[in-house]
XYZ file of C-alpha atoms in Angstrom:
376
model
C 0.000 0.000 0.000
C 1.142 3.580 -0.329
C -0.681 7.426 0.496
C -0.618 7.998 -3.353
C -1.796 6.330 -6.413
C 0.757 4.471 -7.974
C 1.021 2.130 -11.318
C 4.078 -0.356 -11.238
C 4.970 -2.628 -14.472
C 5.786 -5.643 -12.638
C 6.339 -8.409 -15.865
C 5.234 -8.471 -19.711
C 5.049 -11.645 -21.457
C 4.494 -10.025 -25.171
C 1.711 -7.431 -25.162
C 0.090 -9.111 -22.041
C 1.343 -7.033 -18.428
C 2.097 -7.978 -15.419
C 1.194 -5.354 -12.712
C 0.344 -3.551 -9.578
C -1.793 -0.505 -8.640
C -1.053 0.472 -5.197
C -3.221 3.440 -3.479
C -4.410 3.665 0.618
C -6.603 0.907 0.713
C -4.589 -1.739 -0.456
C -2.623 -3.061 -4.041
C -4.661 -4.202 -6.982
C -2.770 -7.188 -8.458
C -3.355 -6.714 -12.558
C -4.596 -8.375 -14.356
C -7.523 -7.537 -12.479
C -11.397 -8.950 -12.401
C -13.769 -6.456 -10.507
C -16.790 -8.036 -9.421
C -19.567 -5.663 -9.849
C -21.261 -4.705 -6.946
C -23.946 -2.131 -8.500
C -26.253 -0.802 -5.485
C -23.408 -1.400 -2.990
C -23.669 -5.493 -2.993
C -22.543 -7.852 -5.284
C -25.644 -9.748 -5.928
C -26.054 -13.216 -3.802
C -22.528 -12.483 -2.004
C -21.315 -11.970 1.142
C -18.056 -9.321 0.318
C -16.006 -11.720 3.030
C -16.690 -14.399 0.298
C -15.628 -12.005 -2.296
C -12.632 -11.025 -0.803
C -11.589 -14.618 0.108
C -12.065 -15.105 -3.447
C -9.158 -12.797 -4.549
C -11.200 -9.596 -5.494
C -8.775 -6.625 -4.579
C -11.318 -4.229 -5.555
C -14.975 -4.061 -6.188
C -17.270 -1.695 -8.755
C -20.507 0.345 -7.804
C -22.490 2.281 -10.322
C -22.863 6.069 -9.447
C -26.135 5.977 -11.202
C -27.612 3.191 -9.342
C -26.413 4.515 -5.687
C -27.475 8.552 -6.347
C -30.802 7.111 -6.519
C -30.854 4.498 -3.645
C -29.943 5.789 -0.942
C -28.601 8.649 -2.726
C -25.168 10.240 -2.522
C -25.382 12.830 0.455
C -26.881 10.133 2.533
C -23.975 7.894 1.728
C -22.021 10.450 2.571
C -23.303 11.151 6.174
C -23.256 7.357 7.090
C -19.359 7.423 6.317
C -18.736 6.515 2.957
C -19.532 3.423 1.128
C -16.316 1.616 2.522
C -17.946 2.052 5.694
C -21.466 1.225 4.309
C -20.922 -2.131 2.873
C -18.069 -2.896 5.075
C -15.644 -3.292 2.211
C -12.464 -1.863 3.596
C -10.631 -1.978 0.290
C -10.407 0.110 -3.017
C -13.633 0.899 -4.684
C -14.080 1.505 -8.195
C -17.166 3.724 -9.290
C -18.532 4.085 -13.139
C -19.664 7.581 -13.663
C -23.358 6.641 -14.535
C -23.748 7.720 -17.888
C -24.017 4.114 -19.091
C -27.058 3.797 -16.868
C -28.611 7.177 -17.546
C -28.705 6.311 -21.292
C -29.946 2.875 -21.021
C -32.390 2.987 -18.071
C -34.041 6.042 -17.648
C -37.273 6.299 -19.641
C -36.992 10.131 -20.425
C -33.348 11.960 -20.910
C -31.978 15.320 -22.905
C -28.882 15.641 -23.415
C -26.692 18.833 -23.972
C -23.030 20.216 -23.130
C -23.936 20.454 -20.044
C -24.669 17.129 -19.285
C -28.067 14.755 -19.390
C -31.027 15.446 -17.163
C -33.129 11.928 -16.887
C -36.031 10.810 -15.089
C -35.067 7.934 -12.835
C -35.978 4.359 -13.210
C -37.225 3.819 -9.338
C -39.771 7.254 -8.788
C -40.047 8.675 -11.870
C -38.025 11.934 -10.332
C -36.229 14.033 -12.572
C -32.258 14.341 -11.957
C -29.847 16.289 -13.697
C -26.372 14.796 -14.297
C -23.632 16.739 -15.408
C -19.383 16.075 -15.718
C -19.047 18.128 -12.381
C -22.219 16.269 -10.465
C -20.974 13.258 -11.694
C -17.437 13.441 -9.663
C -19.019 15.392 -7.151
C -21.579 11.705 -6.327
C -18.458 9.623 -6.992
C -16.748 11.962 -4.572
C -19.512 11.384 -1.650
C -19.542 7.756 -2.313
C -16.115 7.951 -1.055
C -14.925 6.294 -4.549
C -11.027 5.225 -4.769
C -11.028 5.645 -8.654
C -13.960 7.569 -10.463
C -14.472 7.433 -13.954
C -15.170 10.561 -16.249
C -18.582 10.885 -17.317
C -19.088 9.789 -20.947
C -21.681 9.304 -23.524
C -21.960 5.526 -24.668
C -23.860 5.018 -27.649
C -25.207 2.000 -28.874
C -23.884 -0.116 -32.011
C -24.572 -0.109 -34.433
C -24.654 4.008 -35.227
C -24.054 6.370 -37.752
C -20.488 7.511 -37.837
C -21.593 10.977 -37.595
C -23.220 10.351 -34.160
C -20.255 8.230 -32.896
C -18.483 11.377 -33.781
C -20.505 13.759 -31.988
C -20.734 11.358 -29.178
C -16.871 10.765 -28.935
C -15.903 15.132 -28.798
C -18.505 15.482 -26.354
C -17.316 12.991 -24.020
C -13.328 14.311 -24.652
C -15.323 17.854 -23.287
C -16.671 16.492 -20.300
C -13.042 14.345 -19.261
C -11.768 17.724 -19.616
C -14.370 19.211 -16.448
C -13.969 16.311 -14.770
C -10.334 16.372 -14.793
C -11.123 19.800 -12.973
C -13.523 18.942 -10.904
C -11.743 16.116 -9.264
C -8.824 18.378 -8.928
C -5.776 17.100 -6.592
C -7.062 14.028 -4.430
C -4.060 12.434 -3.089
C -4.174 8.510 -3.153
C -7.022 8.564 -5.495
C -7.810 8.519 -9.264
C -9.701 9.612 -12.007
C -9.796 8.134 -15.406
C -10.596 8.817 -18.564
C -13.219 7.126 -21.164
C -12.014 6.413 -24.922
C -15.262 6.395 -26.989
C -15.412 6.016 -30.480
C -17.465 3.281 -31.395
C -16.079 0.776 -34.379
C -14.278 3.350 -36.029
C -10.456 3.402 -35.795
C -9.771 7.035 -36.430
C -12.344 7.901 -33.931
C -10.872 5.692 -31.191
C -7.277 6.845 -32.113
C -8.322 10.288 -31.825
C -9.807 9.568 -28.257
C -7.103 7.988 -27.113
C -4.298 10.541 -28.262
C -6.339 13.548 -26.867
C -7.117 11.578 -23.561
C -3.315 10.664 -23.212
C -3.012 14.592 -23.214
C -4.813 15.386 -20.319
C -2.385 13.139 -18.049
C -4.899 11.246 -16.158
C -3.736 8.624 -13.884
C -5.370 5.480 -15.744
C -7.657 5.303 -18.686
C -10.505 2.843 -19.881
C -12.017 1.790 -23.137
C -15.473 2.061 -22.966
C -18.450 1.539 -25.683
C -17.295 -1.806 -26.448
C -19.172 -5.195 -25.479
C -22.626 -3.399 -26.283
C -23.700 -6.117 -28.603
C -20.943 -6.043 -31.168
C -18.962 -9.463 -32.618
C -15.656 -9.788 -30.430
C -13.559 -9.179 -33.430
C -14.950 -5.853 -33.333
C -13.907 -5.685 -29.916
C -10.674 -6.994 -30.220
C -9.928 -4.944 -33.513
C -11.165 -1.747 -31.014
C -8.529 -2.718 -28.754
C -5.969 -3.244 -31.226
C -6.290 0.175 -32.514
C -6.935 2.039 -29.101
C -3.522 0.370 -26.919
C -0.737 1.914 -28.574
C -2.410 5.031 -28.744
C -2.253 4.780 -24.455
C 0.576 5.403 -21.874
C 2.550 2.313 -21.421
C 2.830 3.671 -17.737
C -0.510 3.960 -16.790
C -3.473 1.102 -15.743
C -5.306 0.009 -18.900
C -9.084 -1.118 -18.305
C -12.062 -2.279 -20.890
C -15.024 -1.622 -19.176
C -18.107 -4.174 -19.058
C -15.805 -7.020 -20.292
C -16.494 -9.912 -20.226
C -16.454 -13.740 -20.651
C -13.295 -15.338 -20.017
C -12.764 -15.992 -23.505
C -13.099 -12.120 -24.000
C -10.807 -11.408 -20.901
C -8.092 -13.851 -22.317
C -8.008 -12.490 -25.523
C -7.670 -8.591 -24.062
C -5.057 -9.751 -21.605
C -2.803 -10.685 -24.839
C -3.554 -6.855 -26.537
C -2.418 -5.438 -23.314
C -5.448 -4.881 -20.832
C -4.924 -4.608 -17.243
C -8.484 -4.262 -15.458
C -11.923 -5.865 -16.335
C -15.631 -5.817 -14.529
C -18.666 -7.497 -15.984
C -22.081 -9.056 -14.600
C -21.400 -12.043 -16.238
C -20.266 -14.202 -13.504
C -23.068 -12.734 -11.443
C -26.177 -12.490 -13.392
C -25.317 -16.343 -14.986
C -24.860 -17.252 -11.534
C -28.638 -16.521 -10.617
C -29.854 -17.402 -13.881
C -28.417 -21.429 -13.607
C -25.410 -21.028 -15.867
C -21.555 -21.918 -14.761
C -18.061 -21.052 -15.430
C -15.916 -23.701 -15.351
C -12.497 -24.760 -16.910
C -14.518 -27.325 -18.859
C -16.832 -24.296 -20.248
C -20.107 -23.292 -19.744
C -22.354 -25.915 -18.036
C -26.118 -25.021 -17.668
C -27.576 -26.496 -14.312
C -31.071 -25.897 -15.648
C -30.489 -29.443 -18.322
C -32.085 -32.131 -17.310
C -28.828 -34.361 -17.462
C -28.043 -33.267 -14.388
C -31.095 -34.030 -12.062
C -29.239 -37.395 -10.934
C -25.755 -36.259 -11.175
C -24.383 -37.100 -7.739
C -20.932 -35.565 -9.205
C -19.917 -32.001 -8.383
C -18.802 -29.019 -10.794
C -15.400 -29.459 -10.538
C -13.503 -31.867 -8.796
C -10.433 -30.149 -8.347
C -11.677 -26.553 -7.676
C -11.128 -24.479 -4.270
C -14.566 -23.412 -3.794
C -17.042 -25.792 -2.011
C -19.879 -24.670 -4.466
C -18.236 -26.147 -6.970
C -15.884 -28.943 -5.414
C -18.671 -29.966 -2.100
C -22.436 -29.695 -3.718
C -23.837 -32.064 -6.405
C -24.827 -30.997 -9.674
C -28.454 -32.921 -8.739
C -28.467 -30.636 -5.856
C -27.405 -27.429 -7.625
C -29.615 -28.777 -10.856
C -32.825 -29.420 -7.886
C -31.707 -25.453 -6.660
C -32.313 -23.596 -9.935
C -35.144 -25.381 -11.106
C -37.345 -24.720 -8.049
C -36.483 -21.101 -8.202
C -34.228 -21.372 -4.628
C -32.130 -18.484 -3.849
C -29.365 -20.642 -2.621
C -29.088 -21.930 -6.556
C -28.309 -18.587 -7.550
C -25.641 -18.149 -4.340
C -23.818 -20.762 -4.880
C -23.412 -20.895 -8.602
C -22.487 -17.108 -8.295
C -19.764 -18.235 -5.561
C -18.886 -20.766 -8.392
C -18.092 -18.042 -10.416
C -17.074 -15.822 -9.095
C -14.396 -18.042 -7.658
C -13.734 -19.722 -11.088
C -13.144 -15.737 -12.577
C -10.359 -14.724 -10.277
C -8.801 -18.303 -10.243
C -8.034 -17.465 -14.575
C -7.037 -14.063 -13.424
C -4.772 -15.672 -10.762
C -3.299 -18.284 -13.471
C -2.899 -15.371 -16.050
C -0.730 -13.027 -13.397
C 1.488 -16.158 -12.792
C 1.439 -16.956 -16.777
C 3.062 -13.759 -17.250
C 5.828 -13.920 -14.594
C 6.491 -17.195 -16.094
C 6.960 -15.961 -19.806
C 4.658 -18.598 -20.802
C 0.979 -16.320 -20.904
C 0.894 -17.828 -24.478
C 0.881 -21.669 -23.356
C -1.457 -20.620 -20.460
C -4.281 -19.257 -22.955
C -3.757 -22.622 -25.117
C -3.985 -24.850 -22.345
C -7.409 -22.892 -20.825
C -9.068 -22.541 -24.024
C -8.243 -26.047 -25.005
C -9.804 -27.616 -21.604
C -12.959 -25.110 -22.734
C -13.051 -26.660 -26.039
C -13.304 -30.500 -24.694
C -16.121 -29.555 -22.690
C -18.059 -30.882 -19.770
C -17.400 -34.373 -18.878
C -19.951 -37.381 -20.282
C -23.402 -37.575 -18.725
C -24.051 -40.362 -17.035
């Protein structure tokens, strides 16, 4: 740990990195999988679980918590680290995801986006400024800049427009968050699936000397080459030196592949929402406890794994669990993985000391590709 915010290259095994952020509440060991924990939970966890699991940091979504139970109020309970009893750093989006996918009425100038929210039907106004001011009462280790994501496919004049009005806004937030020692803002490259507009992100981003930045507007629906082509043309463009992180990515097939084009930091649902919804991450692949193969299966998930809700239940028992709608389904699949998520990002930080990241990514997506062992 150290009182500033600090960014250390630790190994590189080709474009993949090896690496450490270190601020107050503790070192973030990247690569790096933040389980999302939207209203101030990560959904059917306890955050002693998550922490056991290897999380070093967690996510919340400024959108979510301004509404319920609203900033201020945060604020006067002590913080969110206080709130949720999560002692460590904290990662907060800046909302504007949210605001343009949830809210059922929104205009949007320079000056930001006012919305009507989701819960009450109350109209908010969210601007660059109010954005860092929430993520500021929240008590947030690293905010994010407010942005404005649009959906793909879009007209390249809109991804335009889009992609200089969100370079405007990093600029006031850069200003608003001003000089917070041991803490960090970063910046958003937009620019949709068009290279010149991502390159032109990036480069005027890099300008602004931020302390990490993120690629956002990708995993909104389009095919992963997309994605990875994105990535390819957005990395050089960014400071070797500073924390690298694609935001709302992904399966570990996506996570893999990023790792290898030089991404430090990930956060997704995925592990979460499957979780509750009957699906599991495994290093045989995807297995769906809802199939009815499983409903005498006295075997577990995985044999060999280090979490009981994978190594100590049966798949009858998880299978029995989903189908009747049980909460402790959803629990202990989203233990499953959950645990199965930071174990790859565990294995890809030792890949990389090794020199051997390349053999590591073979090996994984090779155990994917055999699949789930033979019903009985």
């Amino acid at each position: 740990m150290t009182e500033n915010f600090e960014f250390k290259l630790l190994a590189t095994d080709g474009k993949a990195r090896r690496g450490e952020v270190s601020m107050p509440r503790g070192t973030i060991r990247t690569p790096a999988f933040m389980p999302v924990g939207t209203a101030g939970t990560v959904k059917a966890m306890y955050l002693d679980q998550v922490r056991d699991l290897g999380a070093d940091i967690i996510l919340g979504n400024t959108y979510h918590l301004m509404l319920r139970p609203g900033a201020e109020r945060v604020a006067r309970l002590g913080g969110l680290h206080e709130l949720i009893r999560w002692q460590y750093p904290i990662l907060t989006d800046s909302g504007g995801f949210q605001v343009m996918s949830l809210s059922g009425l929104r205009k949007l100038d320079e000056q930001g986006v006012t919305f009507k929210s989701h819960v009450d039907g109350a109209l908010h106004h969210m601007s660059p400024e109010r954005s860092i001011e929430i993520q500021g009462l929240l008590g947030s280790d690293i905010q994010m800049q407010l942005d404005e994501c649009v959906a793909l496919p879009a007209s390249p004049k809109e991804i335009e427009r889009a992609m200089e009005m969100s370079l405007r806004w990093a600029e006031r937030c850069k200003v608003a968050f001003g000089d917070q020692p041991g803490k960090a803002m970063f910046g958003i490259v937009q620019g949709g699936d068009i290279p010149q507009l991502r390159v032109r992100s990036a480069d005027a981003l890099s300008g602004l000397g931020l302390k990490g930045y993120a690629i956002g507007g990708l995993a909104v629906g389009e095919p992963q080459e997309v994605m990875l082509d994105m990535i390819d043309t957005t990395v050089p463009h960014l400071p070797t030196e500073k924390p690298r992180y694609l935001m709302g990515v992904g399966t570990p097939d996506d996570m893999l592949k990023s790792v290898a084009r030089g991404i430090d930091m990930f956060d997704c649902v995925m592990p979460t929402r499957s979780g509750r919804h009957g699906l599991a991450f495994t290093r045989r692949g995807r297995i769906n406890l809802r199939n009815a193969r499983h409903a005498e299966d006295m075997r577990p998930l995985d044999e060999e794994s280090n979490c009981p809700a994978a190594r100590d239940y049966s798949r009858a028992y998880l299978h029995h669990l989903v189908r009747a709608n049980e909460s402790l389904g959803g629990m202990l699949l989203t233990w499953n993985n959950l645990a199965y998520y930071q174990d790859l990002m565990a294995g890809i930080r030792k890949s990389i000391e090794e020199g051997r990241f390349a053999d590591f990514m073979a090996e994984t997506q090779e155990g994917w590709a055999r699949g789930d062992i033979a019903p009985l």
